[in-house]
Coordinates of C-alpha atoms and ligand atoms in Angstrom, one line a residue:
X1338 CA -69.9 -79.3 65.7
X1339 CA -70.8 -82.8 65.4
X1340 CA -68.2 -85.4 67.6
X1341 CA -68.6 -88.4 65.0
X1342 CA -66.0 -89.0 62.9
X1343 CA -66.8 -87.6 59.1
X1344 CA -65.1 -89.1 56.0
X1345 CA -64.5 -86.6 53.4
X1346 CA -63.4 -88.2 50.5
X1347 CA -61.9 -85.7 47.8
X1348 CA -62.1 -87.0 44.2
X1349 CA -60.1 -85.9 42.0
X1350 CA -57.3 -85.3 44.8
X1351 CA -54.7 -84.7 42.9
X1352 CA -55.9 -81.5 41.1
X1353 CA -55.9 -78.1 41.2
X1354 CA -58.5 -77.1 43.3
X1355 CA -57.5 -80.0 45.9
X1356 CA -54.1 -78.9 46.1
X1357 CA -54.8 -74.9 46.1
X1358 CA -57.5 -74.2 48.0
X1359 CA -59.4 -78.0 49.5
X1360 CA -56.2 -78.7 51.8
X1361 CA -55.4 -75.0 53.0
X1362 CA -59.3 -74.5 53.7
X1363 CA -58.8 -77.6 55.8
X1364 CA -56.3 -76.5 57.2
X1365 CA -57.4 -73.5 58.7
X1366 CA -60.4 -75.0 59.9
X1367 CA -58.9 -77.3 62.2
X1368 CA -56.9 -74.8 63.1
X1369 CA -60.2 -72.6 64.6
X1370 CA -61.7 -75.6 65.2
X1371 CA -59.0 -78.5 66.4
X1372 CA -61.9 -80.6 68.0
X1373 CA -62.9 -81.7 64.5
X1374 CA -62.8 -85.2 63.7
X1375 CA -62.0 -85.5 60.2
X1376 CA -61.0 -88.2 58.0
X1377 CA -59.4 -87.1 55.4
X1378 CA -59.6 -89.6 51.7
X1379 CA -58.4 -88.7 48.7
X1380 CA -58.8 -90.4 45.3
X1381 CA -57.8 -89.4 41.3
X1382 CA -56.5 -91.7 38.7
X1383 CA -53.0 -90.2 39.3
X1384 CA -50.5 -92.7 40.8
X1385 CA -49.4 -91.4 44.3
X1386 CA -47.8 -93.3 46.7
X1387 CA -49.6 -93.1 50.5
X1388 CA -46.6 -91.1 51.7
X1389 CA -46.8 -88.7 49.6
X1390 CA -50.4 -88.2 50.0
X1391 CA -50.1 -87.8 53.7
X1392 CA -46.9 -85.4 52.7
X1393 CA -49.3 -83.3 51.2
X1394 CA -52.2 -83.2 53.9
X1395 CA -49.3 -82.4 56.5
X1396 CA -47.8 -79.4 54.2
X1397 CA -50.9 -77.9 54.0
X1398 CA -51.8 -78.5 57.8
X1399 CA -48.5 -77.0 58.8
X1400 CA -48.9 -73.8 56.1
X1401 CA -51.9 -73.6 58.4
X1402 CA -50.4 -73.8 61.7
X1403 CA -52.8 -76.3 62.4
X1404 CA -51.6 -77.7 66.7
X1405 CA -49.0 -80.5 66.1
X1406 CA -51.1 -83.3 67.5
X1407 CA -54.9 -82.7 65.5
X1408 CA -52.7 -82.2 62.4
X1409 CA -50.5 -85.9 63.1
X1410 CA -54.2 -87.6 63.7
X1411 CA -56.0 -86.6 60.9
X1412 CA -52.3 -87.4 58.6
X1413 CA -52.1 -90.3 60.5
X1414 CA -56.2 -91.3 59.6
X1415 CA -55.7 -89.9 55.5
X1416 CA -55.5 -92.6 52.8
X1417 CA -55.2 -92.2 49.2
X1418 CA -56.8 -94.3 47.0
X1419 CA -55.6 -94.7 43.3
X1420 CA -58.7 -94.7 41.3
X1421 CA -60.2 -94.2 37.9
X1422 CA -63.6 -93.1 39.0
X1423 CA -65.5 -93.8 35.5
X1424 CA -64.7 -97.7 36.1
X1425 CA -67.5 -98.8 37.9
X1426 CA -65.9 -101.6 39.9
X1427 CA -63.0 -99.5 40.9
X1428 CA -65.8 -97.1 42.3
X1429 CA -67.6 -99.6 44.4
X1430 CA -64.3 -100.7 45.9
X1431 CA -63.4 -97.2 46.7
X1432 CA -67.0 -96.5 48.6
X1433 CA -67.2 -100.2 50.2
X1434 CA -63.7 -98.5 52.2
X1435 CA -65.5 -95.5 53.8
X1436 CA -67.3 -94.6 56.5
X1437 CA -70.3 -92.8 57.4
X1438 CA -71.3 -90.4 57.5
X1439 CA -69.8 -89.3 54.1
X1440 CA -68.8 -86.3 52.1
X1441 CA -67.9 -87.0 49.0
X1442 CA -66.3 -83.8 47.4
X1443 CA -66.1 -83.8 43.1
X1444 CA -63.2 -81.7 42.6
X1445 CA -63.0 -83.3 38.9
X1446 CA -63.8 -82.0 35.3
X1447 CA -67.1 -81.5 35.1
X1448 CA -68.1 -83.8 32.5
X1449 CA -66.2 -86.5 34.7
X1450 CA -68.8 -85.6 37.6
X1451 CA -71.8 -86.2 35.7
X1452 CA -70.4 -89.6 34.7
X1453 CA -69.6 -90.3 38.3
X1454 CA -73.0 -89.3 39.8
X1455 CA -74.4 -92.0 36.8
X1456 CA -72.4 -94.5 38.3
X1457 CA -73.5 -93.6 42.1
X1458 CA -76.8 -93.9 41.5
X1459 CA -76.3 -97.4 40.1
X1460 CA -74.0 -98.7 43.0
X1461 CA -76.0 -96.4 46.1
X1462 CA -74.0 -94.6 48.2
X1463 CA -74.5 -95.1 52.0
X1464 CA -77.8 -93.4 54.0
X1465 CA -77.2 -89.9 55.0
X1466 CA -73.9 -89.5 52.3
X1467 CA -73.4 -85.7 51.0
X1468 CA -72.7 -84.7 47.7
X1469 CA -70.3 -81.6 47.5
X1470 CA -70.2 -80.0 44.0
X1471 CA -67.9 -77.5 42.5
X1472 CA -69.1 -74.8 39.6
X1473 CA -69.8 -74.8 37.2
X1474 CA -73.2 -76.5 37.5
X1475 CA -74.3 -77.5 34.1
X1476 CA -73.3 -75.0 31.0
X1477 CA -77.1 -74.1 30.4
X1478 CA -80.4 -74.4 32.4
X1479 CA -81.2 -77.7 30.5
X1480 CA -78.1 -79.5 31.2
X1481 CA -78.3 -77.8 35.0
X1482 CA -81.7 -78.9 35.2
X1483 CA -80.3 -82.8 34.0
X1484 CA -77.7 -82.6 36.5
X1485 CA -80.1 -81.9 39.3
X1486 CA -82.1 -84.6 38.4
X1487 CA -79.5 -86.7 38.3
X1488 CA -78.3 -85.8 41.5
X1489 CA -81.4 -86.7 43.1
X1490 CA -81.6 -89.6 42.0
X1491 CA -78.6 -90.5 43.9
X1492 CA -79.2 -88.4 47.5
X1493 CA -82.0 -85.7 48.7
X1494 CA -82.2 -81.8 48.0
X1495 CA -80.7 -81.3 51.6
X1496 CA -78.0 -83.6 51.2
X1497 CA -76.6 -81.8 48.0
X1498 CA -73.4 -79.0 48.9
X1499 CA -73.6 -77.0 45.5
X1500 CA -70.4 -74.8 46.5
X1501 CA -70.1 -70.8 45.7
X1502 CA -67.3 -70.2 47.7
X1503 CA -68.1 -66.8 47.6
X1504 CA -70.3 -67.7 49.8
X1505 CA -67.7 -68.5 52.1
X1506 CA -66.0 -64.9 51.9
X1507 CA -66.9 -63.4 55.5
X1508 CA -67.5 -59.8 54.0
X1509 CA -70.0 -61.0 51.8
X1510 CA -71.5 -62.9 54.9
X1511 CA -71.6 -59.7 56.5
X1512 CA -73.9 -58.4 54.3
X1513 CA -76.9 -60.6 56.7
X1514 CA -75.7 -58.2 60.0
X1515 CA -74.9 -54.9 58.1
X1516 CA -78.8 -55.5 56.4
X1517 CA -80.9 -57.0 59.3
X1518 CA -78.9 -56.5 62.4
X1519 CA -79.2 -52.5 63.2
X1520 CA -82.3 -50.0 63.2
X1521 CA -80.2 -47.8 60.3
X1522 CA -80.1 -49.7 56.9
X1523 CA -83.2 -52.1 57.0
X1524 CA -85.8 -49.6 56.9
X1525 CA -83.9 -47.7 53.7
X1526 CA -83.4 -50.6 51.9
X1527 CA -85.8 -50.5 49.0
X1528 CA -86.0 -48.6 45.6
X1529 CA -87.7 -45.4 47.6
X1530 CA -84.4 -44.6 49.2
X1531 CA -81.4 -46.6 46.6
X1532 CA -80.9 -45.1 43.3
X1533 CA -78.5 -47.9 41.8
X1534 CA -76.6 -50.5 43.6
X1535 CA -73.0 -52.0 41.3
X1536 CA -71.5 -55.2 42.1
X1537 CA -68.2 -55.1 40.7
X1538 CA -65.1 -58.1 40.6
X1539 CA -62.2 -56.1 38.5
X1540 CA -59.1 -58.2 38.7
X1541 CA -55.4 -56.8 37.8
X1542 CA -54.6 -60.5 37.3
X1543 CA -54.6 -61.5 33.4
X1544 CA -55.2 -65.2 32.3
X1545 CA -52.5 -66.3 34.3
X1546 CA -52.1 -69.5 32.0
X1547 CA -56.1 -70.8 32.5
X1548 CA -56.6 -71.0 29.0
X1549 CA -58.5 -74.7 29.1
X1550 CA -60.9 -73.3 31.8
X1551 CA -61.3 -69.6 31.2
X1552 CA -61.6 -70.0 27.3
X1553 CA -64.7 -72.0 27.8
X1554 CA -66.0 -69.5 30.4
X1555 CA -65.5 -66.0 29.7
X1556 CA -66.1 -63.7 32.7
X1557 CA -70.1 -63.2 32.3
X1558 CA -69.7 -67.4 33.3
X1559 CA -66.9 -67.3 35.6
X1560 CA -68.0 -64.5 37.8
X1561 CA -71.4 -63.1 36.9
X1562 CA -73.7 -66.1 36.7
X1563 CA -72.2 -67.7 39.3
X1564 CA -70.8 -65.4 42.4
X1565 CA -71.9 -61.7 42.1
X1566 CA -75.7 -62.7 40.6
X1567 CA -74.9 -64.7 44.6
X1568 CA -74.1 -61.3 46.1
X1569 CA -77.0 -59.8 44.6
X1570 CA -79.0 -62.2 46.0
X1571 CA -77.5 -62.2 49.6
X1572 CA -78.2 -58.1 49.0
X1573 CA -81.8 -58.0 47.8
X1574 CA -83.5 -60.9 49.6
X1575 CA -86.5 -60.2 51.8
X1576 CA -85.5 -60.0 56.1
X1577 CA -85.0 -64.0 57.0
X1578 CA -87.0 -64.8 60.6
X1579 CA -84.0 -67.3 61.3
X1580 CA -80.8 -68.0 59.8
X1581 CA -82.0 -71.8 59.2
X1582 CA -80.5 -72.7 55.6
X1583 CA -83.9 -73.3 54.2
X1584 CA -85.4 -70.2 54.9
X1585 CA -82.5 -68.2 53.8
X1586 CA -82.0 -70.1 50.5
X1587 CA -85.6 -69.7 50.0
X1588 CA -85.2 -66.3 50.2
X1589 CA -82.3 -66.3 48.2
X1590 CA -84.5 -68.3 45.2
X1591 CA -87.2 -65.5 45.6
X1592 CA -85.1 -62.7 44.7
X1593 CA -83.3 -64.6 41.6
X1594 CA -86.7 -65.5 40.8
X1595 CA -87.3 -61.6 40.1
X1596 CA -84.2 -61.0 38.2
X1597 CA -84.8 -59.5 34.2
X1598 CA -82.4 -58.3 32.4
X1599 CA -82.8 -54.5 32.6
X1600 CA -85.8 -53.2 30.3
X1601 CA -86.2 -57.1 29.5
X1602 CA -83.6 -56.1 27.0
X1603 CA -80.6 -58.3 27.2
X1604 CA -79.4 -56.8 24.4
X1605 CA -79.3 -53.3 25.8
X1606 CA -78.5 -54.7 29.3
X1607 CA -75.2 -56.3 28.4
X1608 CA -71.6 -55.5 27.0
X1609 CA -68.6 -57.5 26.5
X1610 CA -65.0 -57.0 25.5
X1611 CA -61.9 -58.1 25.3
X1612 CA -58.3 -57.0 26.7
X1613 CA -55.3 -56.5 24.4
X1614 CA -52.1 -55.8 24.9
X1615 CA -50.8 -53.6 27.8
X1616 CA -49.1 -53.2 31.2
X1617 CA -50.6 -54.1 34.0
X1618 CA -48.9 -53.3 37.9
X1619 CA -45.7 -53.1 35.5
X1620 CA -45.7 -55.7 33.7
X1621 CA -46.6 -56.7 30.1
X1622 CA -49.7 -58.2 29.5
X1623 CA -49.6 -60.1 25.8
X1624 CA -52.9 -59.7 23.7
X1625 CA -55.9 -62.1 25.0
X1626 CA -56.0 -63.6 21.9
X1627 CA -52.6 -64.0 21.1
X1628 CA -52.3 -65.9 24.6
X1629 CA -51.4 -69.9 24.3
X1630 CA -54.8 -72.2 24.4
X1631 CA -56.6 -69.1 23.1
X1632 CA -58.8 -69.7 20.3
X1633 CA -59.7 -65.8 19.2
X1634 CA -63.0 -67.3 16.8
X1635 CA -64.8 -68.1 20.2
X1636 CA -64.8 -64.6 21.3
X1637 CA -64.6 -64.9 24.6
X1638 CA -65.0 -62.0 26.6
X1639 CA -62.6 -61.0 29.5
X1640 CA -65.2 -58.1 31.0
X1641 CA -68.2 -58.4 30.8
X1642 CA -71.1 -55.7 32.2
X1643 CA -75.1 -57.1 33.0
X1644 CA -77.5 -54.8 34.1
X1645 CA -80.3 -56.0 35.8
X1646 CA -83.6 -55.5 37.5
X1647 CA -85.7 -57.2 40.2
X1648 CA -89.2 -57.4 39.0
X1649 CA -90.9 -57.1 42.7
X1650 CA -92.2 -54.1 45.4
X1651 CA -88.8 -53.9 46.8
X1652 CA -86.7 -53.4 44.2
X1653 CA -89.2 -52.0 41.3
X1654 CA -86.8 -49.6 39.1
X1655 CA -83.6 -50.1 40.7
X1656 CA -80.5 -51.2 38.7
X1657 CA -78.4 -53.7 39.9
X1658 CA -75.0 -53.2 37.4
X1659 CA -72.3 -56.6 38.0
X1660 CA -69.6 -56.2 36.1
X1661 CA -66.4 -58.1 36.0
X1662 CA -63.3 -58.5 34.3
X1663 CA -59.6 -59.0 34.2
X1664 CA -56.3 -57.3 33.3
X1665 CA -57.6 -54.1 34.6
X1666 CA -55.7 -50.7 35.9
X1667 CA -57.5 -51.0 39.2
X1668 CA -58.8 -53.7 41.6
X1669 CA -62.2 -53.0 42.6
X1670 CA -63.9 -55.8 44.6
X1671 CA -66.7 -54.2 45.9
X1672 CA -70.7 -53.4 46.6
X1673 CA -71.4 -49.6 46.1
X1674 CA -74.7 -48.5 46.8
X1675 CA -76.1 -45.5 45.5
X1676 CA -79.2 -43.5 47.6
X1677 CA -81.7 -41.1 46.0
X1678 CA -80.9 -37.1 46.7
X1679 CA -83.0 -36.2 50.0
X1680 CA -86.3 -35.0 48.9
X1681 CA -85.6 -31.6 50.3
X1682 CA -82.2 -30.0 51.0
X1683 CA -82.9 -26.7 52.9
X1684 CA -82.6 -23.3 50.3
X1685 CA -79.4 -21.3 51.2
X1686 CA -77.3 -24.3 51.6
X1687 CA -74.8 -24.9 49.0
X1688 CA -75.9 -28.1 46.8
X1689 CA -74.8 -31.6 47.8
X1690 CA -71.5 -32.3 46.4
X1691 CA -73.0 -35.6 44.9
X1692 CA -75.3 -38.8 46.0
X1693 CA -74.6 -40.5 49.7
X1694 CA -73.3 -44.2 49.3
X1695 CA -72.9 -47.1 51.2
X1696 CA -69.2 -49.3 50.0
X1697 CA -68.5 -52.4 50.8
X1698 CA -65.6 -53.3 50.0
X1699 CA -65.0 -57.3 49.5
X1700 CA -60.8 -57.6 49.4
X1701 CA -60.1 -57.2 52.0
X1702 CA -63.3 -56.0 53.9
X1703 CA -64.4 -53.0 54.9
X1704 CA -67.8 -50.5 55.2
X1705 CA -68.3 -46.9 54.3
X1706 CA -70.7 -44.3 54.4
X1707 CA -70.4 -41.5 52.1
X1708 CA -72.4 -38.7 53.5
X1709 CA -73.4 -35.3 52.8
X1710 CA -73.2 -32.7 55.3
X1711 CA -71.6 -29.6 56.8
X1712 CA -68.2 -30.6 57.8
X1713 CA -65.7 -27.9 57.3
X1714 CA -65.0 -24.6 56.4
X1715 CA -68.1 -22.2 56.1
X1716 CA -70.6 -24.4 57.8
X1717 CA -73.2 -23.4 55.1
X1718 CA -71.2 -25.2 52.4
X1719 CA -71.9 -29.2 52.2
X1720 CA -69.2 -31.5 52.1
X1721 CA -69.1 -35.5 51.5
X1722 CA -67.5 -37.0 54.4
X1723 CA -67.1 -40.7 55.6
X1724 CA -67.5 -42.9 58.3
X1725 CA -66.1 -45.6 58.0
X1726 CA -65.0 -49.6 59.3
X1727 CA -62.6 -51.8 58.9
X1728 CA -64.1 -55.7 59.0
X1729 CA -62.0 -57.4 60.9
X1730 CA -59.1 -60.2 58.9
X1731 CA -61.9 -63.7 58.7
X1732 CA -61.1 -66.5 60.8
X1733 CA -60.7 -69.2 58.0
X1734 CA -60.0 -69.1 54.6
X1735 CA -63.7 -69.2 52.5
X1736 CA -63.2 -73.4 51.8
X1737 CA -62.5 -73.5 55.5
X1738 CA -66.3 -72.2 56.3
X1739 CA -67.3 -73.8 53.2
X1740 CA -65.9 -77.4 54.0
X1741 CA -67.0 -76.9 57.6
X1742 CA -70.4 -76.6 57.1
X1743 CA -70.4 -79.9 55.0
X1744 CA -68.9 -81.6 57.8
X1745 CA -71.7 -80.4 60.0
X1746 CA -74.1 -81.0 57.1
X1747 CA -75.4 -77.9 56.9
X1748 CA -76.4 -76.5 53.4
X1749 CA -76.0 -72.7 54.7
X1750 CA -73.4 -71.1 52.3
X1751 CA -74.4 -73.2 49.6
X1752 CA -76.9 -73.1 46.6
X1753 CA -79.9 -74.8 46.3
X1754 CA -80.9 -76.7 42.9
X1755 CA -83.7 -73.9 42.1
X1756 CA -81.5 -71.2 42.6
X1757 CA -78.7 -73.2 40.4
X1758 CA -81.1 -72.8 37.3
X1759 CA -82.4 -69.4 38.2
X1760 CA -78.7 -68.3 37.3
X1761 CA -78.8 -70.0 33.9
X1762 CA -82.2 -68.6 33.4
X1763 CA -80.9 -65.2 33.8
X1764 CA -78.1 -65.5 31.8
X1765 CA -79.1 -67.5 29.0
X1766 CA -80.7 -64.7 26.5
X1767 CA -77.9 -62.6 27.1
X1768 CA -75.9 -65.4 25.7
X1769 CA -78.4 -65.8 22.9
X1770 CA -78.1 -61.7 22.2
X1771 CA -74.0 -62.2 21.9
X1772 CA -74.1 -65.3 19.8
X1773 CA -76.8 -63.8 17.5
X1774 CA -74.1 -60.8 17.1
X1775 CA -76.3 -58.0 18.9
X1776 CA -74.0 -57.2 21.0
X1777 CA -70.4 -56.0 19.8
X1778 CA -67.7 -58.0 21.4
X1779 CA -65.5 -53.7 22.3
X1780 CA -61.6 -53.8 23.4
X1781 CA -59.5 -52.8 25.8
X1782 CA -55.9 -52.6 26.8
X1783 CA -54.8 -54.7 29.4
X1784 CA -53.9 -52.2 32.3
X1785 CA -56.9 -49.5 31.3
X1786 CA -60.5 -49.2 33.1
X1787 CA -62.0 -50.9 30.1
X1788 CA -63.6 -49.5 27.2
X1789 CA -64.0 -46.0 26.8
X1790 CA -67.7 -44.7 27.7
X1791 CA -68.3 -47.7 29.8
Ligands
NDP348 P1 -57.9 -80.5 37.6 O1 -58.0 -81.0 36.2 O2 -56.7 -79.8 38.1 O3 -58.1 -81.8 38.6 C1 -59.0 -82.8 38.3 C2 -58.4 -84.1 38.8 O4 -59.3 -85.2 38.5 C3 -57.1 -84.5 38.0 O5 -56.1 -84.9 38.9 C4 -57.6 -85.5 37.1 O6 -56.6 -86.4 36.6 C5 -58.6 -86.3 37.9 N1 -59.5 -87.1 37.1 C6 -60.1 -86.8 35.9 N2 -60.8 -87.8 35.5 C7 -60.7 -88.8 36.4 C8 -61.2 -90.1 36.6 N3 -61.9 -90.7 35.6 N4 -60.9 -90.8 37.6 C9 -60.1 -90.3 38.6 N5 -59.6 -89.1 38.5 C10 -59.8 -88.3 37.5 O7 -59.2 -79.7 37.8 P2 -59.4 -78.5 39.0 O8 -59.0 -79.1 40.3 O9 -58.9 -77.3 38.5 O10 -61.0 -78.4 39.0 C11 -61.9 -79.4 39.6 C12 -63.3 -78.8 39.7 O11 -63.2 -77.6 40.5 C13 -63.9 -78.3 38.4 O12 -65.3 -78.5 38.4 C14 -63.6 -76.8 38.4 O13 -64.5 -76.1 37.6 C15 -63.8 -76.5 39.8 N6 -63.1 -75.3 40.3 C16 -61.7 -75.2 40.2 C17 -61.1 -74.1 40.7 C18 -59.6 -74.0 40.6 O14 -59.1 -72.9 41.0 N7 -58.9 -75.0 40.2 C19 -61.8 -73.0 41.3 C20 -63.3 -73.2 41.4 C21 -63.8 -74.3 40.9 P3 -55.8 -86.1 35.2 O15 -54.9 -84.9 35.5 O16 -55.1 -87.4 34.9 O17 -56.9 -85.8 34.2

């Protein structure tokens, strides 16, 4: 942990994201870590007066239980700064008050971060300054591919924080140790010995009134291509020598690299559908398209399902099935992995009651083996049983590792620029198979497992 002083100046302070999960990441970092100097800036064309600013940092210090004294110094140090970012002079003013070395977090629109990173590289941003970015990056690989030129036009690859902050969760983190760190998995982990592995994000939670972003999105955007093509990539990447960023994002950008759609068929490889009306946890759920903000012609999708394969040695004939949606019956946040039967069960034992499995469940964490063998009973019949692990509760919330690792300027648990257009490049002809109408847009009622036969 570095003892300089860091600016981190938030733009577009007064938003959303700031105000729901920037500060109470913060917050819970300086509570693990109370050494931290931190200066904390915020700026958005929103007219807030200093004290309420600083009422803000403090609330979300104290929701953290972050030690009296580090949370009245870094209050004490925080400054907002009314500014409309897009008006060049108003920029420069707002940089010529920092300090270095600076983060500079865009938690705005994205359109309004393109414009802004324009602007920087016109005015230069000071030597060794960090550019934190929020998802979506780009809405294609062309305009992902513009934005990372632009961006380093304006600071280096290693001084760009594209932030996942999935990749801030601790149980996916844990998927490094429970793959590399023990004698058992690593040497099984390969398409001899895994049948199919599913990466699944079902939410109960409905639209919750995210109309303006979610509309746009649709879950293949908001969860696939972004976070759980991420877990894949944490899961399937070749054995890292060190856990130095570069080698493990390189890594990372090697398995993308492989991804296909399964059977090169995105067509075949993807569904979609929509919830209607229903009850979900006991309560009414209104019809998706009926919701306010909702435009039903742009067929959005609210569960989406891509199955994939990895076009190398490892992984040759193994698919990968992410899927994702909302207003389901069931939560299910987890990594199943599915092994191949053992090539030889001994005659005169009663079949395996079905495939062993490896869960890992991501809300809140936890590993299991499900295992065949004799457990109970007549000690000729096989049973399934499980051994199993609770992960313990993570230290910091995910924008606490993820905001702590830009302080220390390390790119870790963030995504390189290659790897940001690999995601689009997977995606994008599955797009092209939905727009071109190949691929039915099915139903479901909010509240169910999804469409029937899925
Ligand atoms: P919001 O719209 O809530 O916040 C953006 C803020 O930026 C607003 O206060 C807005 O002001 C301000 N702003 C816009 N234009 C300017 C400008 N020219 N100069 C100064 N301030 C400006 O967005 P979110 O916080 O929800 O999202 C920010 C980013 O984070 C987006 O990229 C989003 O995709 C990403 N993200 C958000 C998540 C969330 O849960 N909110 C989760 C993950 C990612 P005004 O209100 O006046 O427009």
């Amino acid at each position: 942990m570095p003892d300089q002083t860091t600016t981190l100046l938030i733009l577009g302070a007064s938003g959303d994201l700031t105000r729901r999960l920037l500060l109470p990441g913060l917050g819970t970092l300086l509570r693990e870590e109370p050494g931290r100097t931190v200066r904390v800036m915020g700026a958005d064309r929103v007219e807030l007066s200093q004290e309420d600013w600083q009422a803000k940092v403090r609330d979300s210090l104290a929701e953290a239980e972050v030690p009296q004294e580090v949370a009245e110094r870094v209050v004490a140090d925080s400054t907002y700064h009314r500014t409309d970012l897009l008006e060049k002079d108003q920029l420069r003013a707002l940089l010529e008050q920092t300090g270095s070395p600076l983060a500079l977090y865009f938690a705005l629109p994205p359109a309004v971060t393109v414009k802004v990173c324009v602007l920087l590289e016109e005015l230069r941003v000071p030597e060794g300054t960090r550019l934190a970015l929020e998802k979506p990056f780009g809405d294609s690989l062309e305009s992902a591919q513009e934005l990372n030129r632009q961006l380093l036009r304006v600071v280096p690859e290693g001084s760009i924080f594209r932030i996942d902050h999935f990749l801030g969760v601790s149980t996916i983190l844990n998927l490094i140790g429970l793959r590399f760190a023990n004698r058992l998995l690593q040497p099984i982990w390969t398409a001899e010995h895994i049948e199919r592995v599913e990466i699944c994000y079902d939410e109960t939670l409905a639209l919750e009134g995210r109309a303006g972003y979610y509309d746009h999105a649709g879950a293949l955007m908001d969860m696939i291509q972004s976070h759980l093509l991420e877990i894949l990539a944490f899961f399937a990447m070749e054995a890292p020598a060190t856990m130095q960023p570069e080698e493990i994002r390189g890594l990372k950008a090697q398995a993308l690299r492989a991804v296909q759609p399964w059977g090169h068929d995105p067509t075949a490889a993807s569904r979609r559908a929509r919830y209607t009306a229903g009850e979900v946890e006991g309560t009414q759920v209104p019809d998706y398209a009926s919701e306010e903000g909702v435009d039903p012609e742009r067929e959005t999708e609210t569960l989406a399902q891509l199955t994939v394969q990895l076009d190398n040695a490892r992984w040759s004939g193994v698919p990968f099935v992410l899927r994702s949606g909302k207003a389901l019956g069931d939560k299910a946040k987890r990594v199943v992995v599915v092994f191949r039967e053992p090539a030889h069960t001994p005659t005169g034992l009663s079949p395996a009651p079905g495939p062993d499995r490896l869960v890992l469940e991501l809300k809140p964490g936890s590993v299991a083996l499900e295992l065949s063998m004799n457990a109970e009973g007549d000690p000729f019949d096989l049973e399934q049983k499980e051994l199993a692990a609770e992960l313990g509760k993570s230290r910091m919330l995910p924008y606490g590792e993820i905001l702590g690792a830009i302080l220390d300027g390390n790119p870790l648990l963030t995504i390189r620029g290659d790897e940001a257009e690999e995601l689009w490049r997977i995606v994008e002809p599955v797009y092209a198979a939905w727009r071109a109408g190949e691929v039915p847009l099915e139903e479901y009622a909010a509240g169910s497992d999804g469409p029937g036969g899925w």
